[in-house]
Coordinates of C-alpha atoms in Angstrom, one line a residue:
X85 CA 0.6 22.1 12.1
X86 CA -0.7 22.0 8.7
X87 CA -2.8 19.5 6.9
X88 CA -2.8 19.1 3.2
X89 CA -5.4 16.3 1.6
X90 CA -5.7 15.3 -1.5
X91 CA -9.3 13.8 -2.3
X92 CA -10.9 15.6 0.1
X93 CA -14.8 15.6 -1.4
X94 CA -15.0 11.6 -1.6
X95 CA -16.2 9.7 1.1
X96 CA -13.8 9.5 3.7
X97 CA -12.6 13.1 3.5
X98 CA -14.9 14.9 5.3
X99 CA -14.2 12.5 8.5
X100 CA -10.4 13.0 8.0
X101 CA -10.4 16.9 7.7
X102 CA -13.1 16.7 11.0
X103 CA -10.7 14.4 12.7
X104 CA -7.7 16.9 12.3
X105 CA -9.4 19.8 12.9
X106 CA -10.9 18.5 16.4
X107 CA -7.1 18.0 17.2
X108 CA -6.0 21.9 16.3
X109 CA -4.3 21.1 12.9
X110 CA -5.0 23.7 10.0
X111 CA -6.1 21.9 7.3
X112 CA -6.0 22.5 3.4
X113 CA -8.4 20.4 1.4
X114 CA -7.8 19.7 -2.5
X115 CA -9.8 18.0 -5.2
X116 CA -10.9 18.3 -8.6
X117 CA -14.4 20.1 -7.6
X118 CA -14.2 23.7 -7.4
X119 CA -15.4 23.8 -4.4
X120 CA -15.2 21.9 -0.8
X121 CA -18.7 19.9 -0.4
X122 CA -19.9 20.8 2.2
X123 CA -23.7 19.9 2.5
X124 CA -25.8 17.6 4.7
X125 CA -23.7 15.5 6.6
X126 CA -20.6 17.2 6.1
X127 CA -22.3 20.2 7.4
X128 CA -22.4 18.9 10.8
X129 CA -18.8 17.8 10.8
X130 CA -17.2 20.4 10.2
X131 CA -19.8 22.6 12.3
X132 CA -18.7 26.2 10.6
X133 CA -14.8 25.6 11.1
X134 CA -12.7 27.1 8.5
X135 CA -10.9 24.6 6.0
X136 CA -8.8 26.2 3.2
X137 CA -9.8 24.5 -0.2
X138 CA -8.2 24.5 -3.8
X139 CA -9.8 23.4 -6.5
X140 CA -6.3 20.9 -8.1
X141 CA -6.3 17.8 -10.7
X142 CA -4.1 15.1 -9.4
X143 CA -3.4 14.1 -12.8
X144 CA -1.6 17.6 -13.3
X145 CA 1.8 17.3 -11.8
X146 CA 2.4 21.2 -12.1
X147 CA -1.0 21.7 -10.6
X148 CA -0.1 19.4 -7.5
X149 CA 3.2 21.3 -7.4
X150 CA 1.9 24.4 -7.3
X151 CA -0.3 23.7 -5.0
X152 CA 2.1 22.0 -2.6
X153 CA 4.6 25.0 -2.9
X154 CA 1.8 27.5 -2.1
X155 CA 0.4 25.8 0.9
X156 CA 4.0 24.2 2.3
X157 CA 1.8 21.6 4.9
X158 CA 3.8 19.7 7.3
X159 CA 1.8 16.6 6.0
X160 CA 0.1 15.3 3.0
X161 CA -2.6 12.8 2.7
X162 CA -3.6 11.6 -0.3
X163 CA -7.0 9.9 -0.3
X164 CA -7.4 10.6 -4.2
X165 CA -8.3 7.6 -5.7
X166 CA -10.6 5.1 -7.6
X167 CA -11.3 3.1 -4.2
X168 CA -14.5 0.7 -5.6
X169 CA -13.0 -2.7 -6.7
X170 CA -16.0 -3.3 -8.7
X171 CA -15.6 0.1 -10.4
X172 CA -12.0 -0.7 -11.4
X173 CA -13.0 -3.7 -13.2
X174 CA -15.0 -1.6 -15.5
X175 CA -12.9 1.2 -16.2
X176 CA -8.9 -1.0 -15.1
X177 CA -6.6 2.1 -17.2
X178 CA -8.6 5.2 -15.6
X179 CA -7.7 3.4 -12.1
X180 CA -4.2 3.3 -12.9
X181 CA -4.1 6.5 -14.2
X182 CA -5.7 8.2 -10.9
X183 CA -4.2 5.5 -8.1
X184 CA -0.4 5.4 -9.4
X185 CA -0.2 8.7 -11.3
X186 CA -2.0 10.9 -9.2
X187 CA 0.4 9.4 -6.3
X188 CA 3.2 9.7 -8.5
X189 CA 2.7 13.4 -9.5
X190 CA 2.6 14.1 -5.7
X191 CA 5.9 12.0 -5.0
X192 CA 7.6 14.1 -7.4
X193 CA 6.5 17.3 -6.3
X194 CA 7.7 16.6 -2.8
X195 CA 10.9 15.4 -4.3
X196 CA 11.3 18.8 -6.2
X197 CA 10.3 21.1 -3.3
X198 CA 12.4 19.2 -1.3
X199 CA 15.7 19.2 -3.4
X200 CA 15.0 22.9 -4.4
X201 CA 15.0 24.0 -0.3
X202 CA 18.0 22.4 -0.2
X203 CA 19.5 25.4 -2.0
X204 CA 18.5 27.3 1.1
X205 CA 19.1 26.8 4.6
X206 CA 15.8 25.5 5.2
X207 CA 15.1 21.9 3.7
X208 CA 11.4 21.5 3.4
X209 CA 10.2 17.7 2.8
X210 CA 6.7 17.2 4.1
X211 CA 5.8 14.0 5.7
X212 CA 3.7 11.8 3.1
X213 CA 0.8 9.2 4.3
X214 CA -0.4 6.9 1.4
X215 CA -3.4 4.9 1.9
X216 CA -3.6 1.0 0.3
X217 CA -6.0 -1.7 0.6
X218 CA -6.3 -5.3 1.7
X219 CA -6.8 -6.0 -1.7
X220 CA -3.3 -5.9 -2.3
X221 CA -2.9 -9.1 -0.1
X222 CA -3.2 -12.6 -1.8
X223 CA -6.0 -14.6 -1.5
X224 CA -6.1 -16.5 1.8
X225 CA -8.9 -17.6 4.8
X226 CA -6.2 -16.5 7.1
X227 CA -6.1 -12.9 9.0
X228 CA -3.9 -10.8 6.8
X229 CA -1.0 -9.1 8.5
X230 CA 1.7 -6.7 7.1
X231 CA 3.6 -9.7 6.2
X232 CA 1.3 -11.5 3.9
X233 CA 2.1 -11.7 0.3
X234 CA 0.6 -8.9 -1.8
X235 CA -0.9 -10.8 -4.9
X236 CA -3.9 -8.4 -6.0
X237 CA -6.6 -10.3 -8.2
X238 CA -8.6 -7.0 -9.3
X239 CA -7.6 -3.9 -11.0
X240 CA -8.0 -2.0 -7.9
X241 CA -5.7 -4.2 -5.9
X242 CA -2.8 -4.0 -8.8
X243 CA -3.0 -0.3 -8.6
X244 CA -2.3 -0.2 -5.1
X245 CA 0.7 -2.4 -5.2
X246 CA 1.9 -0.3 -7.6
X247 CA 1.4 2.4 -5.8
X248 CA 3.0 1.2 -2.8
X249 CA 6.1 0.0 -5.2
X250 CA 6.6 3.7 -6.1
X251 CA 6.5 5.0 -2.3
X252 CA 8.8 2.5 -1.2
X253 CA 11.3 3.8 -4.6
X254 CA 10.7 7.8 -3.7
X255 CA 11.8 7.0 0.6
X256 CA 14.9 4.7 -0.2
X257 CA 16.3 6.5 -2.9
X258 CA 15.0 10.4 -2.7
X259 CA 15.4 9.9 1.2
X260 CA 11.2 11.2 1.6
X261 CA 9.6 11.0 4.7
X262 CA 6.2 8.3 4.1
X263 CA 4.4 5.9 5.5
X264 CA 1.7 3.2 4.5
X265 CA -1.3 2.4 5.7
X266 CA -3.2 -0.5 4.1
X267 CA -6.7 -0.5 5.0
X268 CA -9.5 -2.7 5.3
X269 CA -13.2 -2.2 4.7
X270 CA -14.7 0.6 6.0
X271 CA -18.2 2.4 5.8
X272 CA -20.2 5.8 7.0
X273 CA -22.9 7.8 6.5
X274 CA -21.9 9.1 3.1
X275 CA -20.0 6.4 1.5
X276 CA -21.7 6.2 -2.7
X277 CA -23.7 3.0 -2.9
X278 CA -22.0 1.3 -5.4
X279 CA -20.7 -0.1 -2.2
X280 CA -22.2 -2.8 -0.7
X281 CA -23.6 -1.7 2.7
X282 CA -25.0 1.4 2.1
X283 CA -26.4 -0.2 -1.3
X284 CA -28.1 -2.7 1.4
X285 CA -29.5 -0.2 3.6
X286 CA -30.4 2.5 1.2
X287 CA -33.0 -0.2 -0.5
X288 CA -34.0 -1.2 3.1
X289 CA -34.7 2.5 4.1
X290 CA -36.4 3.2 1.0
X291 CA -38.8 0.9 1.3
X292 CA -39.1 1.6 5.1
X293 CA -40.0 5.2 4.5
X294 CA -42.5 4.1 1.8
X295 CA -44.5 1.7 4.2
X296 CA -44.7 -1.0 2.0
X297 CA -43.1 -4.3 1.3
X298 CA -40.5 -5.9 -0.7
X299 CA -37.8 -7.1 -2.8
X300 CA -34.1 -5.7 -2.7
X301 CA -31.4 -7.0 -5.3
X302 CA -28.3 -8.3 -3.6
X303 CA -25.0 -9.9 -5.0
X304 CA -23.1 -12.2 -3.2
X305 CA -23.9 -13.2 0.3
X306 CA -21.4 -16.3 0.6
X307 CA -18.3 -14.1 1.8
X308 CA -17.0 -12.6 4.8
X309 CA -15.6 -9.2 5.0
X310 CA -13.7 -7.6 7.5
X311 CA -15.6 -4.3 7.9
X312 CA -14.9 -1.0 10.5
X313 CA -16.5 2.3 11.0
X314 CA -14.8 5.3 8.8
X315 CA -14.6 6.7 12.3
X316 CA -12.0 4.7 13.5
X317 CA -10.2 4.2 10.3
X318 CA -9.1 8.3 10.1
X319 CA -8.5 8.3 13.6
X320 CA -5.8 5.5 12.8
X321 CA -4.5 7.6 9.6
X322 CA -4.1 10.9 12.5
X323 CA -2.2 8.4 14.9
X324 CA 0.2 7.0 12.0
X325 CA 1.0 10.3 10.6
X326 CA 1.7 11.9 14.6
X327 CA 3.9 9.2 15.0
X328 CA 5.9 10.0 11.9
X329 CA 6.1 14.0 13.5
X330 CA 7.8 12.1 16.5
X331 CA 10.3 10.6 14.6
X332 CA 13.9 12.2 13.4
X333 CA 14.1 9.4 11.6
X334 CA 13.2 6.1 10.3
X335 CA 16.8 5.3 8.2
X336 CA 17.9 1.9 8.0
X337 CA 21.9 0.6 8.5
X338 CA 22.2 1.5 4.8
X339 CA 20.7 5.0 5.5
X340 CA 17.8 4.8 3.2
X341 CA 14.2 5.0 4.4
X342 CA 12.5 2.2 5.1
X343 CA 8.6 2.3 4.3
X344 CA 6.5 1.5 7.8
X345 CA 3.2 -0.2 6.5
X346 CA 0.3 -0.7 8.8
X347 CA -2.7 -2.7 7.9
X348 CA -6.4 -0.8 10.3
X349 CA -9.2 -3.3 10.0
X350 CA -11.8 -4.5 13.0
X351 CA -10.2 -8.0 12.9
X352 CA -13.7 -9.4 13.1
X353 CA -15.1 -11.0 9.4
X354 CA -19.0 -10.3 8.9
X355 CA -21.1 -12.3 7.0
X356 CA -23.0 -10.3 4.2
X357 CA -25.8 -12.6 4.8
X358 CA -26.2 -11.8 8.5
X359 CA -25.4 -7.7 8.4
X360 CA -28.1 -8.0 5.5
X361 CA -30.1 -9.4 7.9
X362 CA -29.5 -6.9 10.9
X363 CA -30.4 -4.6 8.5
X364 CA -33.3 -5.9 7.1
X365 CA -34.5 -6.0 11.4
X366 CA -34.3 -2.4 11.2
X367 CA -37.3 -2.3 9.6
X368 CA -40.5 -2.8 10.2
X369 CA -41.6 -4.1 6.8
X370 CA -41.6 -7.6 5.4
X371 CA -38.4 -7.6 3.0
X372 CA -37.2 -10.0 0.6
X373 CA -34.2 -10.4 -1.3
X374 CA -32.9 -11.5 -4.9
X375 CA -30.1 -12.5 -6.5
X376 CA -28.4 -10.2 -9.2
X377 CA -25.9 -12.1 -11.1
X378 CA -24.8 -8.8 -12.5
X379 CA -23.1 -8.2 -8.9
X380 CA -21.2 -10.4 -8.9
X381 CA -17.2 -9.7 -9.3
X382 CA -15.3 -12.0 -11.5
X383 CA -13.0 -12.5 -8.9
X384 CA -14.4 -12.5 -5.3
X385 CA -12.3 -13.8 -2.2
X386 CA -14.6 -15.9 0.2
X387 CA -12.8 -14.2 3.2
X388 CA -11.0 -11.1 4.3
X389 CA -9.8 -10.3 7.7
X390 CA -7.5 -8.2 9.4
X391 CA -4.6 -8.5 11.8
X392 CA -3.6 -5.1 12.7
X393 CA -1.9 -5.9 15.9
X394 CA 1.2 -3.9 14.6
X395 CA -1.0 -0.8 14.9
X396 CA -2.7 -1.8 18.4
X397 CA 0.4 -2.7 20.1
X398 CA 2.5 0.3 18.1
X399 CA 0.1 3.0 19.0
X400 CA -2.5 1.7 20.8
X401 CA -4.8 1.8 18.3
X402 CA -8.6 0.6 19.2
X403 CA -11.9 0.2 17.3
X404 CA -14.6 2.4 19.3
X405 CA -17.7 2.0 17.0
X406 CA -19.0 -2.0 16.1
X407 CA -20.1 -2.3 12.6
X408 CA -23.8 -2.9 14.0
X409 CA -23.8 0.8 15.6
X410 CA -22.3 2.2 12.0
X411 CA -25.5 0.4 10.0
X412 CA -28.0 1.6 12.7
X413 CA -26.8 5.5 12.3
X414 CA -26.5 4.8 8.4
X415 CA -29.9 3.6 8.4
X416 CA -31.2 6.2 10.7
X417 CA -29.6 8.3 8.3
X418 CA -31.0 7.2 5.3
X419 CA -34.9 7.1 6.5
X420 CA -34.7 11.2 7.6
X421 CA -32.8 11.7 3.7

């Protein structure tokens, strides 16, 4: 079985294209870099394995077809994306153009290949997994299941449900083959630190390896996030997209696709202020903290928590890493940099 991602160089690639290959998959990697990054941590992952890469802009629609036609997977990923909701507030049109063009341009290409095979006697429609956020969901204390309203309240958010609009459009009326994953936070070794945690334990780390003490600028402590290992969250993305190879078909009474959406989150909300402070006990040094105002989102939820018992129960999906062993090997990770 092949393996085609899109977006394979940003954060969570690496894991995904590790996780297929230690289950025998061929894998194709894509992104806009010419080549396949491959370099500290990433080394170790993929430990010398081959991985066939092509340098392809999303935004290109006859790149992403070419490239699709050449490489003919039996399953695309997408993980292309603007994926920082602070990010998208500063730069709203280029996270449209990237999270609901760059999925559209590989809709249609799976649309074209598809109807064009259907000339032959072999139709070939690759299975499509597309990967949304919790920040779709509208605000609520409660833990968010598949069911909850989507009512994004940031730029990134409104992309996704967008995005998921368009999926649901190309497998009801172009009869494709996709599912949906929305997922919840998640965090590695690698992940850019215009993200919260790693922004945390960088300036922890940093001051760790310099033996000295002091002050690290934090945003907003007051919220609760619902936070798993990027470890767990590909190995979810493998199970969904092995369960749509077991399928023949997923066809409602009116014989048009339905889209299966599945939220992957730990189910547990963390404090910012205490995992700050686990962090902070890493070290040996006396560390204080201040308050940047210039952190702070204009819209920020107080709490967000998953209920992913469709994905448990469905495929017996199971966190295997806590949030506290993730921070600890980030940290480790971070002091040896």
């Amino acid at each position: 079985m092949k393996i085609l991602i899109f977006g394979a160089n940003g954060f969570v690639g690496p894991y995904l294209i590790n996780e297929f290959l230690n289950k025998d998959y061929e894998v194709s990697a894509s992104d806009l870099q010419e080549e396949l990054f491959t370099e500290g941590f990433r080394e170790k992952l993929f430990e010398g394995r081959e991985v066939g890469y092509f340098s392809c802009d999303i935004l290109s629609s006859n790149d992403v077809e070419k490239l699709i036609t050449q490489e003919k997977p039996d399953g695309i990923i997408n993980l292309a994306a603007i994926s920082s909701v602070g990010q998208s507030w500063s730069i709203p049109a280029k996270t449209m153009e990237i999270n609901v063009i760059g999925t559209l341009n590989i809709l249609e290409a799976v649309r074209k290949v598809k109807a064009e095979s259907k000339e032959t006697s072999d139709v070939y429609s690759p299975k499509l997994l597309l990967i949304g956020s919790s920040e779709e969901y509208e605000m609520t204390e409660d833990a968010i299941t598949e069911e909850t309203p989507l009512d994004a309240s940031n730029p990134y958010g409104i992309s996704k449900i967008a995005q998921e609009h368009f999926a649901e459009i190309y497998s009801k009326n172009y009869d494709l083959d996709i599912s949906y994953i929305r997922a919840f936070n998640h965090t590695g070794i690698g992940q850019r630190e215009t993200f919260v945690l790693p922004s945390f334990v960088r300036q922890v780390a940093e001051l760790t390896k310099k033996g000295e003490e002091g002050t690290i600028s934090v945003g907003n402590l007051n919220i609760y996030r619902d936070f798993s290992d990027v470890r767990d969250i590909v190995r979810g993305y493998r199970m969904v997209f092995e369960q749509m190879l077991g399928e023949t078909s997923n066809k409602d009474l009116d014989d048009k696709r339905t889209l299966p959406v599945y939220n992957i989150g730990s189910g547990t909300a963390y404090n910012l202020g205490e995992l700050l402070d686990y962090i902070i006990s890493l070290s040996n040094e006396k560390i204080l903290t201040r308050i940047d105002p210039s952190r702070y989102r204009p819209v920020d939820q107080l709490t967000i928590k998953a209920d992913a018992t469709k994905l448990r129960t469905e495929l017996g999906w199971n966190p295997e890493y806590t949030i506290y062993d993730t921070l600890k090997e980030m940290f480790d990770y971070f002091l040896n940099d």
